[in-house]
mmCIF file of C-alpha atoms in Angstrom:
data_model
loop_
_atom_site.group_PDB
_atom_site.id
_atom_site.type_symbol
_atom_site.label_atom_id
_atom_site.label_comp_id
_atom_site.label_asym_id
_atom_site.label_seq_id
_atom_site.Cartn_x
_atom_site.Cartn_y
_atom_site.Cartn_z
ATOM 1 C CA MET A 1 0.545 -64.500 -29.444
ATOM 2 C CA ASN A 2 -0.862 -61.768 -30.510
ATOM 3 C CA GLU A 3 -4.131 -62.901 -33.340
ATOM 4 C CA THR A 4 -2.690 -60.671 -36.123
ATOM 5 C CA ALA A 5 -0.086 -63.211 -35.690
ATOM 6 C CA LYS A 6 -1.839 -66.730 -35.576
ATOM 7 C CA ARG A 7 -1.624 -67.337 -39.017
ATOM 8 C CA ALA A 8 1.668 -66.650 -39.806
ATOM 9 C CA ARG A 9 4.517 -64.778 -38.227
ATOM 10 C CA ALA A 10 8.588 -63.297 -38.687
ATOM 11 C CA ALA A 11 9.818 -63.620 -35.259
ATOM 12 C CA ILE A 12 12.918 -60.935 -34.933
ATOM 13 C CA ASP A 13 15.667 -61.692 -32.343
ATOM 14 C CA LEU A 14 16.582 -58.690 -30.977
ATOM 15 C CA ALA A 15 19.217 -60.657 -28.977
ATOM 16 C CA ALA A 16 20.552 -61.730 -32.286
ATOM 17 C CA VAL A 17 20.659 -58.743 -33.674
ATOM 18 C CA ARG A 18 22.872 -56.825 -30.944
ATOM 19 C CA SER A 19 24.929 -60.002 -30.697
ATOM 20 C CA ASN A 20 25.655 -59.311 -34.873
ATOM 21 C CA VAL A 21 26.678 -55.817 -33.947
ATOM 22 C CA ARG A 22 28.883 -56.760 -31.206
ATOM 23 C CA ALA A 23 30.630 -59.433 -33.495
ATOM 24 C CA LEU A 24 30.791 -57.272 -36.610
ATOM 25 C CA ARG A 25 32.519 -54.767 -34.356
ATOM 26 C CA ASN A 26 35.257 -57.395 -33.378
ATOM 27 C CA LEU A 27 35.974 -58.101 -36.967
ATOM 28 C CA ALA A 28 36.498 -54.849 -37.865
ATOM 29 C CA PRO A 29 38.480 -53.260 -34.935
ATOM 30 C CA GLY A 30 40.220 -50.112 -35.931
ATOM 31 C CA ALA A 31 37.228 -49.363 -38.034
ATOM 32 C CA GLN A 32 33.523 -47.799 -36.514
ATOM 33 C CA LEU A 33 30.421 -49.971 -37.628
ATOM 34 C CA MET A 34 27.601 -48.562 -40.003
ATOM 35 C CA VAL A 35 24.358 -50.840 -39.444
ATOM 36 C CA VAL A 36 22.564 -50.760 -42.438
ATOM 37 C CA VAL A 37 18.022 -50.565 -41.912
ATOM 38 C CA LYS A 38 17.450 -49.679 -45.461
ATOM 39 C CA SER A 39 14.269 -51.654 -46.543
ATOM 40 C CA ASP A 40 12.931 -51.669 -43.322
ATOM 41 C CA ALA A 41 16.324 -53.515 -42.095
ATOM 42 C CA TYR A 42 15.871 -55.826 -44.764
ATOM 43 C CA GLY A 43 11.986 -56.787 -43.786
ATOM 44 C CA HIS A 44 13.177 -57.292 -40.010
ATOM 45 C CA GLY A 45 11.746 -53.743 -38.311
ATOM 46 C CA ALA A 46 13.921 -50.744 -39.127
ATOM 47 C CA ILE A 47 12.911 -48.964 -35.951
ATOM 48 C CA ARG A 48 13.335 -51.908 -33.391
ATOM 49 C CA CYS A 49 16.233 -53.241 -35.392
ATOM 50 C CA ALA A 50 17.935 -49.763 -35.126
ATOM 51 C CA ARG A 51 17.312 -49.377 -32.200
ATOM 52 C CA ALA A 52 18.893 -52.428 -30.627
ATOM 53 C CA ALA A 53 21.720 -51.778 -33.086
ATOM 54 C CA ARG A 54 22.781 -48.581 -31.238
ATOM 55 C CA GLU A 55 22.315 -50.688 -28.033
ATOM 56 C CA ALA A 56 25.500 -52.965 -28.697
ATOM 57 C CA GLY A 57 27.647 -49.676 -29.930
ATOM 58 C CA ALA A 58 26.754 -49.220 -33.524
ATOM 59 C CA PRO A 59 28.007 -45.838 -33.739
ATOM 60 C CA TRP A 60 26.541 -45.267 -37.412
ATOM 61 C CA LEU A 61 22.779 -46.103 -39.238
ATOM 62 C CA GLY A 62 22.627 -46.408 -43.441
ATOM 63 C CA THR A 63 19.523 -46.071 -45.491
ATOM 64 C CA ALA A 64 18.686 -45.697 -49.336
ATOM 65 C CA LEU A 65 16.013 -43.555 -49.324
ATOM 66 C CA PRO A 66 15.811 -40.160 -47.219
ATOM 67 C CA GLU A 67 12.093 -41.348 -45.935
ATOM 68 C CA GLU A 68 14.095 -44.418 -43.977
ATOM 69 C CA ALA A 69 16.331 -41.654 -42.253
ATOM 70 C CA LEU A 70 13.515 -39.281 -41.767
ATOM 71 C CA GLU A 71 11.576 -42.125 -40.182
ATOM 72 C CA LEU A 72 14.181 -42.912 -37.734
ATOM 73 C CA ARG A 73 14.583 -39.591 -36.663
ATOM 74 C CA ALA A 74 10.555 -39.156 -36.182
ATOM 75 C CA ALA A 75 11.219 -42.428 -33.817
ATOM 76 C CA GLY A 76 13.810 -40.833 -31.371
ATOM 77 C CA ASP A 77 17.168 -41.914 -33.147
ATOM 78 C CA THR A 78 19.915 -38.964 -33.043
ATOM 79 C CA GLY A 79 22.707 -40.499 -33.897
ATOM 80 C CA ARG A 80 25.013 -40.316 -37.256
ATOM 81 C CA LEU A 81 22.693 -41.467 -40.202
ATOM 82 C CA LEU A 82 23.553 -41.814 -44.292
ATOM 83 C CA CYS A 83 21.474 -41.576 -46.433
ATOM 84 C CA TRP A 84 22.180 -42.367 -50.463
ATOM 85 C CA LEU A 85 19.680 -42.638 -52.730
ATOM 86 C CA TRP A 86 18.722 -39.023 -53.996
ATOM 87 C CA THR A 87 16.682 -37.982 -57.090
ATOM 88 C CA PRO A 88 16.448 -34.446 -58.369
ATOM 89 C CA GLY A 89 14.435 -32.670 -55.868
ATOM 90 C CA GLY A 90 14.463 -34.877 -53.139
ATOM 91 C CA PRO A 91 14.213 -33.565 -49.344
ATOM 92 C CA TRP A 92 17.312 -32.413 -48.823
ATOM 93 C CA ALA A 93 16.436 -29.663 -46.267
ATOM 94 C CA ARG A 94 14.830 -31.468 -44.532
ATOM 95 C CA ALA A 95 17.511 -34.143 -44.022
ATOM 96 C CA ILE A 96 19.579 -31.135 -43.400
ATOM 97 C CA GLU A 97 18.079 -30.191 -40.705
ATOM 98 C CA GLN A 98 17.270 -33.314 -39.220
ATOM 99 C CA ASP A 99 21.763 -33.582 -39.166
ATOM 100 C CA VAL A 100 21.676 -36.733 -41.777
ATOM 101 C CA ASP A 101 23.958 -37.140 -43.781
ATOM 102 C CA VAL A 102 23.652 -36.739 -47.440
ATOM 103 C CA SER A 103 25.597 -38.643 -50.115
ATOM 104 C CA VAL A 104 26.750 -36.870 -53.350
ATOM 105 C CA SER A 105 27.517 -38.517 -56.706
ATOM 106 C CA GLY A 106 27.283 -35.124 -59.146
ATOM 107 C CA MET A 107 27.311 -32.190 -59.588
ATOM 108 C CA TRP A 108 23.428 -31.298 -59.990
ATOM 109 C CA ALA A 109 22.976 -33.456 -56.386
ATOM 110 C CA LEU A 110 25.493 -30.239 -54.770
ATOM 111 C CA ARG A 111 24.311 -27.825 -56.257
ATOM 112 C CA GLU A 112 20.890 -28.945 -54.575
ATOM 113 C CA VAL A 113 22.370 -29.468 -51.287
ATOM 114 C CA ALA A 114 23.904 -26.199 -51.544
ATOM 115 C CA ASP A 115 20.746 -24.046 -52.166
ATOM 116 C CA ALA A 116 19.243 -25.874 -49.448
ATOM 117 C CA ALA A 117 21.580 -24.983 -47.062
ATOM 118 C CA ARG A 118 21.000 -21.570 -47.985
ATOM 119 C CA ALA A 119 17.658 -21.976 -47.492
ATOM 120 C CA CYS A 120 17.831 -23.183 -44.103
ATOM 121 C CA GLY A 121 20.808 -21.261 -43.283
ATOM 122 C CA ARG A 122 22.594 -24.778 -41.844
ATOM 123 C CA ALA A 123 25.178 -26.418 -43.087
ATOM 124 C CA ALA A 124 24.890 -30.060 -44.653
ATOM 125 C CA ARG A 125 26.893 -32.948 -43.739
ATOM 126 C CA VAL A 126 27.722 -34.638 -47.060
ATOM 127 C CA GLN A 127 29.630 -37.467 -48.343
ATOM 128 C CA LEU A 128 30.794 -37.909 -51.485
ATOM 129 C CA LYS A 129 30.559 -41.269 -53.472
ATOM 130 C CA ILE A 130 33.079 -42.151 -56.244
ATOM 131 C CA ASP A 131 32.190 -45.172 -58.307
ATOM 132 C CA THR A 132 35.181 -46.995 -58.591
ATOM 133 C CA GLY A 133 33.751 -49.891 -60.677
ATOM 134 C CA LEU A 134 30.177 -50.957 -59.662
ATOM 135 C CA GLY A 135 28.976 -49.012 -62.547
ATOM 136 C CA ARG A 136 25.817 -47.771 -60.133
ATOM 137 C CA ASN A 137 25.695 -44.533 -58.456
ATOM 138 C CA GLY A 138 28.915 -42.324 -57.354
ATOM 139 C CA CYS A 139 30.972 -40.159 -59.466
ATOM 140 C CA GLN A 140 32.637 -41.154 -62.575
ATOM 141 C CA PRO A 141 36.888 -40.762 -61.886
ATOM 142 C CA ALA A 142 36.960 -38.604 -65.040
ATOM 143 C CA ASP A 143 34.659 -36.199 -63.134
ATOM 144 C CA TRP A 144 35.783 -36.608 -59.732
ATOM 145 C CA THR A 145 38.409 -33.549 -59.229
ATOM 146 C CA GLU A 146 35.731 -30.951 -60.514
ATOM 147 C CA LEU A 147 32.829 -32.876 -57.358
ATOM 148 C CA THR A 148 35.772 -32.448 -55.400
ATOM 149 C CA ALA A 149 36.988 -29.201 -55.535
ATOM 150 C CA ALA A 150 33.423 -27.865 -55.598
ATOM 151 C CA ALA A 151 32.761 -29.391 -53.265
ATOM 152 C CA ARG A 152 35.452 -27.501 -51.284
ATOM 153 C CA ALA A 153 34.444 -24.396 -52.589
ATOM 154 C CA ALA A 154 31.302 -24.683 -51.317
ATOM 155 C CA GLU A 155 32.400 -25.947 -47.928
ATOM 156 C CA ALA A 156 35.131 -22.545 -47.677
ATOM 157 C CA GLU A 157 31.668 -20.814 -47.969
ATOM 158 C CA GLY A 158 30.095 -22.645 -45.148
ATOM 159 C CA LEU A 159 27.019 -24.389 -46.975
ATOM 160 C CA LEU A 160 28.834 -27.708 -45.978
ATOM 161 C CA THR A 161 31.313 -30.418 -44.920
ATOM 162 C CA VAL A 162 32.221 -33.016 -46.406
ATOM 163 C CA THR A 163 32.336 -35.844 -43.756
ATOM 164 C CA GLY A 164 32.935 -38.656 -45.642
ATOM 165 C CA VAL A 165 34.347 -40.332 -48.950
ATOM 166 C CA TRP A 166 33.121 -43.499 -49.720
ATOM 167 C CA SER A 167 31.975 -46.675 -52.813
ATOM 168 C CA HIS A 168 30.645 -49.991 -53.029
ATOM 169 C CA PHE A 169 32.581 -52.886 -54.138
ATOM 170 C CA ALA A 170 31.104 -54.794 -57.057
ATOM 171 C CA CYS A 171 32.134 -58.658 -56.456
ATOM 172 C CA ALA A 172 33.289 -58.468 -53.087
ATOM 173 C CA ASP A 173 31.309 -61.522 -52.237
ATOM 174 C CA GLU A 174 33.639 -63.204 -54.616
ATOM 175 C CA PRO A 175 36.881 -63.709 -52.711
ATOM 176 C CA GLY A 176 39.748 -63.229 -55.158
ATOM 177 C CA HIS A 177 37.874 -61.346 -57.641
ATOM 178 C CA PRO A 178 40.048 -59.073 -59.652
ATOM 179 C CA SER A 179 37.678 -55.817 -59.571
ATOM 180 C CA ILE A 180 38.207 -56.226 -56.039
ATOM 181 C CA ALA A 181 42.041 -55.029 -55.848
ATOM 182 C CA ALA A 182 40.908 -52.528 -58.921
ATOM 183 C CA GLN A 183 38.465 -51.143 -56.945
ATOM 184 C CA LEU A 184 40.356 -50.415 -54.002
ATOM 185 C CA THR A 185 43.423 -49.012 -55.865
ATOM 186 C CA GLU A 186 40.966 -46.824 -57.544
ATOM 187 C CA PHE A 187 39.306 -45.406 -54.205
ATOM 188 C CA ARG A 188 42.736 -44.528 -52.834
ATOM 189 C CA ARG A 189 43.290 -42.740 -55.893
ATOM 190 C CA ALA A 190 39.919 -41.057 -55.108
ATOM 191 C CA LEU A 191 41.224 -40.383 -51.537
ATOM 192 C CA ALA A 192 44.343 -38.947 -52.731
ATOM 193 C CA VAL A 193 42.567 -36.453 -55.220
ATOM 194 C CA ALA A 194 40.012 -35.172 -52.069
ATOM 195 C CA GLU A 195 42.802 -34.594 -50.060
ATOM 196 C CA ALA A 196 44.714 -32.897 -52.860
ATOM 197 C CA ALA A 197 41.213 -30.269 -53.424
ATOM 198 C CA GLY A 198 41.585 -29.679 -49.552
ATOM 199 C CA LEU A 199 39.343 -31.987 -47.993
ATOM 200 C CA ARG A 200 39.438 -33.885 -44.534
ATOM 201 C CA PRO A 201 36.749 -36.226 -44.417
ATOM 202 C CA GLU A 202 35.968 -37.647 -41.116
ATOM 203 C CA VAL A 203 35.860 -41.490 -43.305
ATOM 204 C CA ARG A 204 36.636 -43.212 -45.666
ATOM 205 C CA HIS A 205 34.699 -46.115 -46.895
ATOM 206 C CA ILE A 206 33.982 -49.065 -49.161
ATOM 207 C CA ALA A 207 33.984 -52.489 -47.292
ATOM 208 C CA ASN A 208 30.220 -53.659 -47.166
ATOM 209 C CA THR A 209 29.806 -57.077 -45.481
ATOM 210 C CA PRO A 210 31.724 -59.262 -47.546
ATOM 211 C CA ALA A 211 34.242 -57.124 -47.239
ATOM 212 C CA LEU A 212 34.441 -56.149 -43.265
ATOM 213 C CA LEU A 213 34.605 -60.294 -43.210
ATOM 214 C CA THR A 214 36.868 -60.871 -45.703
ATOM 215 C CA LEU A 215 39.071 -57.976 -46.664
ATOM 216 C CA PRO A 216 40.827 -56.389 -43.748
ATOM 217 C CA GLU A 217 42.899 -54.221 -46.319
ATOM 218 C CA ALA A 218 39.378 -52.601 -47.465
ATOM 219 C CA HIS A 219 38.041 -50.910 -43.723
ATOM 220 C CA PHE A 220 39.800 -47.886 -43.640
ATOM 221 C CA ASP A 221 37.736 -45.715 -41.186
ATOM 222 C CA LEU A 222 34.227 -46.809 -41.440
ATOM 223 C CA VAL A 223 32.987 -50.226 -42.876
ATOM 224 C CA ARG A 224 29.448 -50.816 -43.595
ATOM 225 C CA SER A 225 27.454 -53.921 -42.466
ATOM 226 C CA GLY A 226 24.066 -54.877 -43.431
ATOM 227 C CA ILE A 227 22.976 -58.701 -44.527
ATOM 228 C CA GLY A 228 25.665 -59.927 -41.602
ATOM 229 C CA VAL A 229 23.739 -57.540 -38.715
ATOM 230 C CA TYR A 230 20.782 -60.195 -39.892
ATOM 231 C CA GLY A 231 22.651 -63.500 -39.264
ATOM 232 C CA VAL A 232 22.868 -63.982 -43.603
ATOM 233 C CA SER A 233 25.487 -64.756 -45.196
ATOM 234 C CA PRO A 234 26.663 -62.404 -48.261
ATOM 235 C CA SER A 235 27.342 -65.501 -50.167
ATOM 236 C CA PRO A 236 28.557 -69.486 -50.027
ATOM 237 C CA GLU A 237 32.079 -68.052 -50.621
ATOM 238 C CA VAL A 238 32.546 -66.143 -48.453
ATOM 239 C CA GLY A 239 31.198 -68.496 -45.507
ATOM 240 C CA THR A 240 28.175 -69.102 -43.151
ATOM 241 C CA PRO A 241 26.821 -66.960 -40.482
ATOM 242 C CA ALA A 242 28.337 -69.170 -38.135
ATOM 243 C CA ASP A 243 32.239 -69.138 -39.311
ATOM 244 C CA PHE A 244 31.600 -65.287 -38.270
ATOM 245 C CA GLY A 245 29.901 -65.910 -34.966
ATOM 246 C CA LEU A 246 26.881 -64.698 -36.889
ATOM 247 C CA ARG A 247 23.117 -66.018 -35.774
ATOM 248 C CA PRO A 248 20.185 -65.164 -38.594
ATOM 249 C CA VAL A 249 17.678 -62.940 -36.826
ATOM 250 C CA MET A 250 13.928 -64.217 -38.467
ATOM 251 C CA THR A 251 12.372 -67.402 -37.821
ATOM 252 C CA LEU A 252 9.530 -67.335 -40.724
ATOM 253 C CA ALA A 253 6.771 -70.285 -39.295
ATOM 254 C CA ALA A 254 2.624 -70.522 -39.714
ATOM 255 C CA SER A 255 0.129 -72.078 -38.447
ATOM 256 C CA LEU A 256 -1.335 -75.229 -40.636
ATOM 257 C CA ALA A 257 -4.421 -74.189 -41.986
ATOM 258 C CA SER A 258 -5.582 -77.914 -42.865
ATOM 259 C CA VAL A 259 -4.271 -81.605 -42.595
ATOM 260 C CA LYS A 260 -6.208 -84.325 -44.757
ATOM 261 C CA ARG A 261 -5.988 -87.572 -46.395
ATOM 262 C CA ALA A 262 -5.710 -87.843 -50.017
ATOM 263 C CA PRO A 263 -5.767 -90.755 -52.671
ATOM 264 C CA GLY A 264 -2.924 -91.369 -54.676
ATOM 265 C CA GLY A 265 -3.191 -89.825 -58.313
ATOM 266 C CA HIS A 266 -4.364 -85.904 -56.821
ATOM 267 C CA GLY A 267 -3.203 -83.350 -58.574
ATOM 268 C CA VAL A 268 -1.542 -80.791 -55.852
ATOM 269 C CA SER A 269 -1.993 -76.981 -56.707
ATOM 270 C CA TYR A 270 -2.080 -75.034 -60.078
ATOM 271 C CA GLY A 271 -1.259 -77.136 -62.586
ATOM 272 C CA HIS A 272 -0.973 -80.191 -61.229
ATOM 273 C CA HIS A 273 3.097 -79.969 -61.178
ATOM 274 C CA TYR A 274 2.224 -82.688 -57.883
ATOM 275 C CA THR A 275 0.663 -85.516 -57.658
ATOM 276 C CA THR A 276 0.367 -87.295 -54.887
ATOM 277 C CA PRO A 277 2.780 -90.959 -55.288
ATOM 278 C CA GLY A 278 0.367 -92.753 -52.813
ATOM 279 C CA GLU A 279 -2.523 -92.153 -50.464
ATOM 280 C CA THR A 280 -1.345 -89.585 -47.772
ATOM 281 C CA THR A 281 -1.393 -86.874 -46.154
ATOM 282 C CA LEU A 282 -1.620 -83.023 -47.649
ATOM 283 C CA ALA A 283 -0.842 -80.158 -44.743
ATOM 284 C CA LEU A 284 -1.472 -76.842 -46.125
ATOM 285 C CA VAL A 285 0.327 -73.150 -44.866
ATOM 286 C CA PRO A 286 -1.317 -70.376 -45.107
ATOM 287 C CA LEU A 287 1.511 -68.342 -47.097
ATOM 288 C CA GLY A 288 2.236 -67.549 -50.377
ATOM 289 C CA TYR A 289 3.903 -65.068 -53.183
ATOM 290 C CA ALA A 290 1.892 -62.655 -51.842
ATOM 291 C CA ASP A 291 3.662 -63.085 -48.197
ATOM 292 C CA GLY A 292 7.133 -62.729 -50.224
ATOM 293 C CA ILE A 293 7.249 -66.603 -50.383
ATOM 294 C CA PRO A 294 9.553 -67.114 -53.530
ATOM 295 C CA ARG A 295 7.025 -69.170 -56.037
ATOM 296 C CA HIS A 296 9.969 -70.167 -58.260
ATOM 297 C CA ALA A 297 10.911 -72.293 -54.615
ATOM 298 C CA SER A 298 7.343 -74.255 -55.955
ATOM 299 C CA GLY A 299 8.079 -77.544 -56.032
ATOM 300 C CA THR A 300 11.931 -77.210 -53.835
ATOM 301 C CA GLY A 301 11.035 -75.018 -50.803
ATOM 302 C CA PRO A 302 11.690 -76.417 -47.625
ATOM 303 C CA VAL A 303 9.631 -76.716 -44.356
ATOM 304 C CA LEU A 304 10.056 -77.878 -41.433
ATOM 305 C CA VAL A 305 6.298 -79.963 -40.107
ATOM 306 C CA ALA A 306 5.897 -82.162 -38.046
ATOM 307 C CA GLY A 307 9.868 -82.462 -36.939
ATOM 308 C CA LYS A 308 10.844 -83.379 -40.380
ATOM 309 C CA TRP A 309 12.073 -81.618 -43.628
ATOM 310 C CA ARG A 310 9.323 -81.033 -46.160
ATOM 311 C CA THR A 311 9.406 -79.763 -49.829
ATOM 312 C CA VAL A 312 6.727 -77.384 -50.968
ATOM 313 C CA ALA A 313 4.437 -79.671 -53.376
ATOM 314 C CA GLY A 314 3.444 -77.773 -56.372
ATOM 315 C CA ARG A 315 3.234 -74.176 -57.054
ATOM 316 C CA VAL A 316 3.613 -71.533 -54.840
ATOM 317 C CA ALA A 317 0.128 -70.004 -54.847
ATOM 318 C CA MET A 318 -0.833 -66.459 -54.045
ATOM 319 C CA ASP A 319 -1.604 -66.681 -50.319
ATOM 320 C CA GLN A 320 -1.111 -70.688 -49.755
ATOM 321 C CA PHE A 321 0.957 -74.024 -50.495
ATOM 322 C CA VAL A 322 1.157 -77.176 -49.760
ATOM 323 C CA VAL A 323 3.402 -79.946 -48.383
ATOM 324 C CA ASP A 324 3.123 -84.130 -48.149
ATOM 325 C CA LEU A 325 3.452 -85.247 -44.923
ATOM 326 C CA GLY A 326 3.245 -89.167 -46.607
ATOM 327 C CA GLY A 327 2.798 -91.310 -43.509
ATOM 328 C CA ASP A 328 3.367 -88.338 -41.146
ATOM 329 C CA HIS A 329 0.715 -86.903 -38.509
ATOM 330 C CA ALA A 330 -0.429 -83.299 -37.845
ATOM 331 C CA GLU A 331 -3.437 -81.109 -37.193
ATOM 332 C CA ALA A 332 -4.580 -78.168 -37.663
ATOM 333 C CA GLY A 333 -2.438 -75.204 -35.941
ATOM 334 C CA ASP A 334 0.044 -76.881 -35.990
ATOM 335 C CA GLU A 335 3.611 -75.082 -36.687
ATOM 336 C CA ALA A 336 5.313 -75.208 -40.318
ATOM 337 C CA VAL A 337 8.683 -73.005 -40.095
ATOM 338 C CA LEU A 338 10.314 -71.865 -42.614
ATOM 339 C CA PHE A 339 13.592 -70.998 -41.925
ATOM 340 C CA GLY A 340 15.255 -69.444 -38.390
ATOM 341 C CA PRO A 341 18.559 -70.197 -37.082
ATOM 342 C CA GLY A 342 18.584 -73.673 -37.285
ATOM 343 C CA ASP A 343 18.147 -74.448 -33.427
ATOM 344 C CA ARG A 344 15.263 -76.903 -34.257
ATOM 345 C CA GLY A 345 16.610 -77.952 -37.440
ATOM 346 C CA GLU A 346 14.351 -75.993 -39.725
ATOM 347 C CA PRO A 347 15.692 -74.765 -42.844
ATOM 348 C CA SER A 348 17.396 -71.314 -43.038
ATOM 349 C CA ALA A 349 17.461 -68.453 -45.415
ATOM 350 C CA GLU A 350 20.097 -69.538 -47.560
ATOM 351 C CA ASP A 351 18.324 -72.844 -47.973
ATOM 352 C CA TRP A 352 15.631 -71.200 -49.720
ATOM 353 C CA ALA A 353 17.702 -69.422 -51.513
ATOM 354 C CA ARG A 354 18.976 -71.675 -53.298
ATOM 355 C CA ALA A 355 15.912 -73.192 -53.789
ATOM 356 C CA ALA A 356 14.129 -70.423 -55.145
ATOM 357 C CA GLY A 357 17.640 -69.659 -57.277
ATOM 358 C CA THR A 358 18.492 -66.100 -55.694
ATOM 359 C CA ILE A 359 20.077 -64.987 -52.378
ATOM 360 C CA GLY A 360 19.529 -64.784 -48.852
ATOM 361 C CA TYR A 361 19.320 -61.072 -48.899
ATOM 362 C CA GLU A 362 15.722 -61.228 -51.311
ATOM 363 C CA ILE A 363 14.548 -64.029 -49.252
ATOM 364 C CA VAL A 364 14.375 -61.904 -45.883
ATOM 365 C CA THR A 365 13.822 -58.562 -47.507
ATOM 366 C CA ARG A 366 10.722 -59.867 -49.657
ATOM 367 C CA ILE A 367 9.141 -61.117 -46.850
ATOM 368 C CA GLY A 368 6.018 -58.446 -46.773
ATOM 369 C CA LYS A 369 3.371 -56.607 -44.259
ATOM 370 C CA ARG A 370 0.719 -59.343 -44.089
ATOM 371 C CA VAL A 371 3.364 -60.981 -41.959
ATOM 372 C CA PRO A 372 3.275 -59.429 -38.565
ATOM 373 C CA ARG A 373 6.932 -59.252 -37.344
ATOM 374 C CA VAL A 374 7.083 -60.406 -33.226
ATOM 375 C CA TYR A 375 9.895 -58.851 -31.436
ATOM 376 C CA VAL A 376 11.665 -61.007 -29.405
ATOM 377 C CA ASP A 377 15.046 -61.216 -26.541
ATOM 378 C CA SER A 378 16.497 -64.318 -25.736
ATOM 379 C CA GLU A 379 18.799 -62.198 -23.774
ATOM 380 C CA VAL A 380 16.084 -60.885 -21.403
ATOM 381 C CA PRO A 381 14.406 -63.851 -19.466
ATOM 382 C CA ALA A 382 10.868 -64.143 -19.447
ATOM 383 C CA GLN A 383 8.547 -64.204 -16.207
ATOM 384 C CA THR A 384 7.796 -67.896 -17.861
ATOM 385 C CA GLY A 385 11.317 -68.838 -17.845
ATOM 386 C CA GLY A 386 11.049 -68.823 -21.515
ATOM 387 C CA ARG A 387 12.579 -65.907 -23.829
ATOM 388 C CA ARG A 388 10.867 -62.254 -23.908
ATOM 389 C CA GLU A 389 8.132 -62.287 -26.757
ATOM 390 C CA ASP A 390 6.793 -58.761 -27.509
ATOM 391 C CA ASP A 391 3.257 -58.627 -28.937
ATOM 392 C CA THR A 392 4.145 -55.360 -31.110
ATOM 393 C CA ALA A 393 2.944 -57.283 -33.969
ATOM 394 C CA ARG A 394 3.353 -54.757 -37.125
ATOM 395 C CA THR A 395 6.284 -54.676 -39.097
ATOM 396 C CA GLY A 396 8.845 -51.471 -37.664
ATOM 397 C CA GLY A 397 6.536 -51.361 -34.622
ATOM 398 C CA VAL A 398 7.408 -49.158 -31.876
ATOM 399 C CA ALA A 399 6.398 -50.495 -28.160
#
């Protein structure tokens, strides 16, 4: 193991990424799949996960920030790639030159794209986003006719090609929510307006992971999956990862930094919110909120140590937290597993989400850069008979 991973490590199983991509493609056989690798692939390492997704047949990748898209291009990715979160003055020309599809939600963005296309002498690939009810980015329906007409005019001028029309659900992780049908109706109306304007987009898409899993009528030409690719469920209401043939990709573990006996009545961590009920053994896990461990999980976060689930004893500190082992034995250097796929009975990211009152997305995405990513591939046997481990122990590292 790389020395930087001895304190703590997030093992990223690239075979699980590929398996999840294949499973998601099978769940939407009539649509192309976009694998979302924003926020460093939800904390898993964008470059390595993007490569694994391409190997499993993902024709599209998606990022939020243009810098994320350009990083993928710099790493050698040449496939279809959509970037959607732009602000005025963004690197439009660089994205156009790198064949990145850019998302446009308003007239200001369309003007900037057209200007950048003129400057670099190359047509932009543009996807128009309609706000069907989420209330974040996207063109309001009242302004959609103007935007589509202007996009068609720019297309006729040779400045751009409208490759897509898309939107995003607000409540697809709550099956049966009335907003889902309302947004689908608005999206179909927007598609009709775009067609009337003379636009013929290559892909129409609104389905995120929960809609991919539960809403076939929303699949259209393309479906987007972020959290599902990494084997985490979008919500308990949708189902568990196993319900859809998905496997968690990240296993977060650390080596115990200290194991010691303590008497009864001993305060543990800041504020003494936990006091030992009797003589016991305390184990120190060298991970804290600076590494992305939620402070809200103080007193509730689950950890597998010495073969049993334990609970964080007292407050999570910046760099460490304590677990009470009771009468069980452990030694410094033994492994503590915070979450993983459950093969050894360890907690899941969803278990941590429940403990912290949040969602699985946040648990995996917030694991910080102090925790090295160690890439493994359970599909490729190692010479030792185990799974292959790649000692590229850095976030998003390239071997």
